């Protein structure tokens, strides 16, 4: 079962699989290669078939959900990746066989598919309750990372002697003096905000952080693979109720569905059937059989289909 547009990686092949003729693609001293010869050769390969599948899906997704994905949404996601990789962004693109333009094309495809998932999956109360059990809102913390437990305890002792009104400034001074995290120490140890869906931070670190209320800090060192942390909670809005976070919980479930091949297979089947797809090349007519057969729509999924 294929996953459609889950990872923003790999080569996005820009191949026109229609209207091929006698125009020359390449010449050699042994003869020339025409578009029709190239097409005939390419369509017999798995990569060629996948390109046509992708092009067909893009067309029907654009028709059904194009108005829901703005250019600014694509740009925002693109800039997020650009910021994440910094100065190595262009080299990462090159290594992946992509250009900035093809990355934007693939981002748009992914966002279109996400709209299709939203439209074709019904989220149940049972799912919302399950998601809420592990839910933690976005919090902002500062941390001091050291290599020795004794150093972490020394930092904690200094914080114990600090007035609550001076806690933030004192923590910032201690971070600059003791922290080995060069990316945050000059900023007083402040990390980017995160919630329970964050996968970049150590699970023990997150567990300790979520227990803290605003202006509280860990009174015992938190051990991770990187060393020992002292964590200060700068802003924790509190978990609240399921009703208050229903929209956010739904968004988290949809994001999870985007990595579920069974859910995606079911959604893609529905989208393609609505798209009235007709493949004219007899050699390619069965490339969507897994999605257009009557059994496809009956596939079970972790979410209920509309």
XYZ file of C-alpha atoms in Angstrom:
306
model
C 0.000 0.000 0.000
C 1.631 3.206 -1.158
C 1.951 6.311 0.965
C 1.028 9.406 -1.004
C 3.130 12.532 -0.474
C 4.032 11.817 3.138
C 7.702 12.733 3.076
C 9.070 15.903 1.517
C 12.048 14.064 0.125
C 13.126 12.169 -2.973
C 13.127 13.272 -6.576
C 10.057 15.010 -7.963
C 10.084 13.894 -11.582
C 8.744 16.470 -14.028
C 7.830 14.218 -16.939
C 5.075 14.876 -19.438
C 3.427 11.539 -20.129
C 0.994 12.794 -22.752
C 1.321 14.206 -26.229
C 4.646 12.480 -26.871
C 5.738 12.539 -30.481
C 8.748 12.487 -32.717
C 10.512 15.447 -31.115
C 14.083 14.559 -30.232
C 15.041 14.272 -26.577
C 18.710 13.456 -27.169
C 21.115 12.702 -30.002
C 24.161 10.450 -30.125
C 26.530 9.269 -32.844
C 24.573 6.029 -32.667
C 21.237 7.671 -33.317
C 18.612 9.834 -31.672
C 16.105 9.273 -28.860
C 12.615 10.596 -29.507
C 9.894 11.535 -27.019
C 7.779 8.580 -28.097
C 10.659 6.126 -27.619
C 11.472 7.649 -24.249
C 7.823 7.485 -23.188
C 7.473 3.855 -24.300
C 10.531 2.925 -22.274
C 9.568 4.979 -19.214
C 5.983 3.757 -18.913
C 7.190 0.197 -18.442
C 9.086 1.122 -15.266
C 7.700 1.409 -11.751
C 9.023 4.974 -11.444
C 7.257 5.964 -14.661
C 3.967 4.559 -13.396
C 4.389 6.338 -10.060
C 4.948 9.640 -11.866
C 1.674 9.214 -13.777
C -0.137 8.262 -10.552
C 1.226 11.400 -8.922
C 0.292 13.616 -11.848
C -3.268 12.237 -11.932
C -3.706 12.660 -8.185
C -2.337 16.201 -8.376
C -4.877 17.084 -11.055
C -7.893 15.781 -9.136
C -6.691 17.209 -5.814
C -6.186 20.599 -7.423
C -9.684 20.473 -8.913
C -11.351 19.447 -5.633
C -9.274 21.341 -3.050
C -7.169 23.928 -4.905
C -9.192 26.844 -3.569
C -8.436 25.763 0.007
C -4.650 25.907 -0.318
C -3.316 29.439 -0.718
C 0.036 30.476 -2.146
C 0.866 32.030 1.233
C 0.320 28.683 2.991
C 2.832 27.039 0.649
C 5.304 29.888 1.145
C 4.938 29.678 4.925
C 5.779 25.962 4.920
C 8.629 26.525 2.480
C 10.113 29.251 4.699
C 9.827 26.945 7.693
C 12.030 24.359 5.976
C 14.396 27.082 4.766
C 14.763 28.409 8.310
C 15.188 24.909 9.739
C 18.166 24.084 7.493
C 19.656 27.573 7.439
C 22.781 27.965 5.326
C 22.706 24.279 4.326
C 19.203 24.555 2.781
C 20.335 24.661 -0.862
C 22.801 21.812 -0.424
C 20.099 19.673 1.211
C 17.833 20.357 -1.763
C 20.594 19.383 -4.183
C 21.314 16.165 -2.292
C 17.597 15.319 -2.483
C 17.531 15.971 -6.220
C 15.154 18.886 -5.771
C 14.956 22.586 -6.548
C 13.175 25.328 -4.621
C 10.417 25.213 -7.239
C 9.920 21.436 -7.044
C 9.904 21.600 -3.240
C 7.111 24.174 -3.361
C 5.211 21.920 -5.787
C 5.524 18.995 -3.406
C 4.538 21.114 -0.396
C 1.395 22.155 -2.250
C 0.624 18.513 -3.085
C 0.991 17.609 0.574
C -1.292 20.453 1.698
C -3.896 19.476 -0.899
C -3.829 15.899 0.354
C -4.237 17.140 3.919
C -7.397 19.008 2.862
C -8.668 15.779 1.303
C -8.024 13.912 4.567
C -9.928 16.599 6.508
C -12.834 16.301 4.093
C -13.039 12.506 3.964
C -12.325 11.474 7.547
C -14.721 11.840 10.465
C -13.101 12.238 13.880
C -15.023 10.496 16.648
C -15.451 11.519 20.295
C -13.549 8.375 21.253
C -10.549 9.555 19.230
C -10.738 13.045 20.743
C -10.780 11.623 24.283
C -7.802 9.390 23.511
C -5.851 12.292 22.012
C -6.666 14.512 24.992
C -5.186 11.989 27.445
C -1.698 12.594 26.071
C -2.320 16.226 25.133
C -0.188 18.981 26.600
C -0.493 22.599 25.373
C 2.349 24.633 23.948
C 4.692 25.714 26.704
C 7.792 27.898 26.792
C 10.732 26.874 28.940
C 14.331 27.850 29.552
C 16.937 25.260 30.455
C 20.497 24.980 31.656
C 22.377 21.950 30.361
C 25.489 20.723 32.192
C 27.576 17.554 32.006
C 27.699 16.780 35.738
C 24.869 16.194 38.194
C 26.806 18.081 40.877
C 26.880 21.186 38.661
C 23.137 20.945 38.080
C 22.557 20.737 41.845
C 24.805 23.772 42.317
C 22.608 25.741 39.890
C 19.460 24.597 41.702
C 20.904 25.702 45.043
C 21.563 29.175 43.639
C 17.971 29.372 42.373
C 16.629 28.409 45.810
C 18.215 31.540 47.252
C 16.629 33.758 44.584
C 13.530 35.890 45.074
C 10.629 34.932 42.826
C 10.650 38.365 41.208
C 14.324 37.905 40.269
C 13.996 34.278 39.118
C 13.961 34.911 35.366
C 16.951 37.252 35.371
C 18.944 35.000 37.706
C 18.196 31.920 35.579
C 19.375 33.812 32.506
C 22.657 34.728 34.216
C 23.207 31.135 35.327
C 22.466 29.832 31.822
C 25.090 32.127 30.334
C 27.596 31.040 32.972
C 27.025 27.275 33.206
C 25.034 25.955 30.239
C 26.816 23.868 27.619
C 23.977 24.355 25.140
C 25.640 26.904 22.857
C 22.447 27.404 20.829
C 20.465 28.776 23.788
C 22.828 29.886 26.565
C 23.163 33.438 25.238
C 19.355 33.685 25.155
C 19.066 32.694 28.798
C 18.453 29.063 27.874
C 15.071 29.754 26.243
C 13.842 27.041 23.854
C 11.249 27.332 21.097
C 7.709 26.628 22.334
C 6.622 22.979 22.126
C 3.676 20.734 22.951
C 3.106 17.004 23.461
C 3.429 16.280 19.723
C 7.027 17.551 19.600
C 9.471 14.854 18.496
C 12.713 16.840 18.674
C 13.039 16.905 22.471
C 13.923 14.062 24.822
C 10.814 12.403 26.313
C 12.149 12.671 29.886
C 12.823 16.365 29.332
C 9.260 16.945 28.118
C 7.759 14.890 30.940
C 9.586 16.953 33.564
C 8.716 20.239 31.848
C 4.992 19.562 31.583
C 4.783 19.008 35.356
C 5.876 22.592 36.006
C 3.576 25.563 36.390
C 4.590 29.053 35.210
C 7.659 30.350 37.142
C 8.426 26.917 38.632
C 11.713 25.091 38.048
C 12.923 21.516 38.481
C 14.300 20.978 41.985
C 16.199 17.857 40.943
C 18.394 17.499 37.822
C 16.682 16.022 34.767
C 18.906 13.427 33.103
C 18.825 12.904 29.323
C 21.262 11.560 26.747
C 22.764 15.056 26.528
C 23.542 15.521 30.225
C 21.705 17.098 33.164
C 19.099 19.827 32.781
C 17.620 22.421 35.089
C 14.310 23.560 33.566
C 12.424 26.787 34.238
C 8.805 27.033 33.082
C 8.314 30.494 31.591
C 4.763 29.959 30.331
C 2.382 27.045 30.873
C -1.283 27.875 30.111
C -2.485 24.648 31.718
C -4.144 21.645 30.086
C -7.700 22.968 30.359
C -10.602 20.897 29.055
C -11.174 18.812 25.938
C -13.825 21.265 24.737
C -11.384 24.182 24.919
C -8.851 22.364 22.720
C -11.172 20.462 20.378
C -9.939 22.219 17.215
C -6.301 21.656 18.145
C -6.946 17.991 18.977
C -8.631 17.477 15.609
C -5.632 19.029 13.884
C -3.286 16.657 15.730
C -5.378 13.645 14.688
C -5.389 14.802 11.044
C -1.603 15.205 11.170
C -1.349 11.655 12.527
C -3.646 10.407 9.751
C -1.223 11.884 7.192
C 1.262 9.202 8.276
C -1.275 6.358 8.259
C -1.068 4.468 4.964
C -4.469 2.803 5.465
C -6.243 6.114 6.016
C -4.440 7.674 3.040
C -5.288 4.737 0.766
C -8.961 5.106 1.639
C -8.934 8.890 1.136
C -7.040 8.703 -2.176
C -9.538 6.101 -3.422
C -12.418 8.470 -2.714
C -10.648 11.443 -4.308
C -9.774 9.526 -7.491
C -13.291 8.150 -7.866
C -14.692 11.683 -7.641
C -12.118 12.751 -10.240
C -13.655 10.656 -13.038
C -10.216 9.405 -14.120
C -9.914 7.731 -17.509
C -6.537 6.394 -18.643
C -6.259 6.266 -22.435
C -3.020 4.298 -22.716
C -3.937 0.593 -22.635
C -0.541 -0.318 -21.156
C -1.166 2.003 -18.184
C -4.886 1.428 -17.651
C -4.456 -0.607 -14.452
C -2.047 1.672 -12.561
C -4.854 2.920 -10.294
C -6.608 -0.425 -9.823
C -5.612 -0.567 -6.141
C -7.486 2.702 -5.588
C -10.397 2.483 -8.012
C -11.547 -1.059 -7.303
C -14.791 -1.384 -5.333
C -12.954 -2.939 -2.390
C -10.722 0.111 -1.905
C -13.413 2.229 -0.275
C -14.153 -0.503 2.216
C -10.623 -0.457 3.618
C -10.656 -0.085 7.369
C -8.883 2.860 8.948
C -8.045 4.302 12.321
C -10.499 7.100 11.571
C -14.072 6.709 10.420
C -14.643 7.693 6.787
C -17.395 10.078 5.890
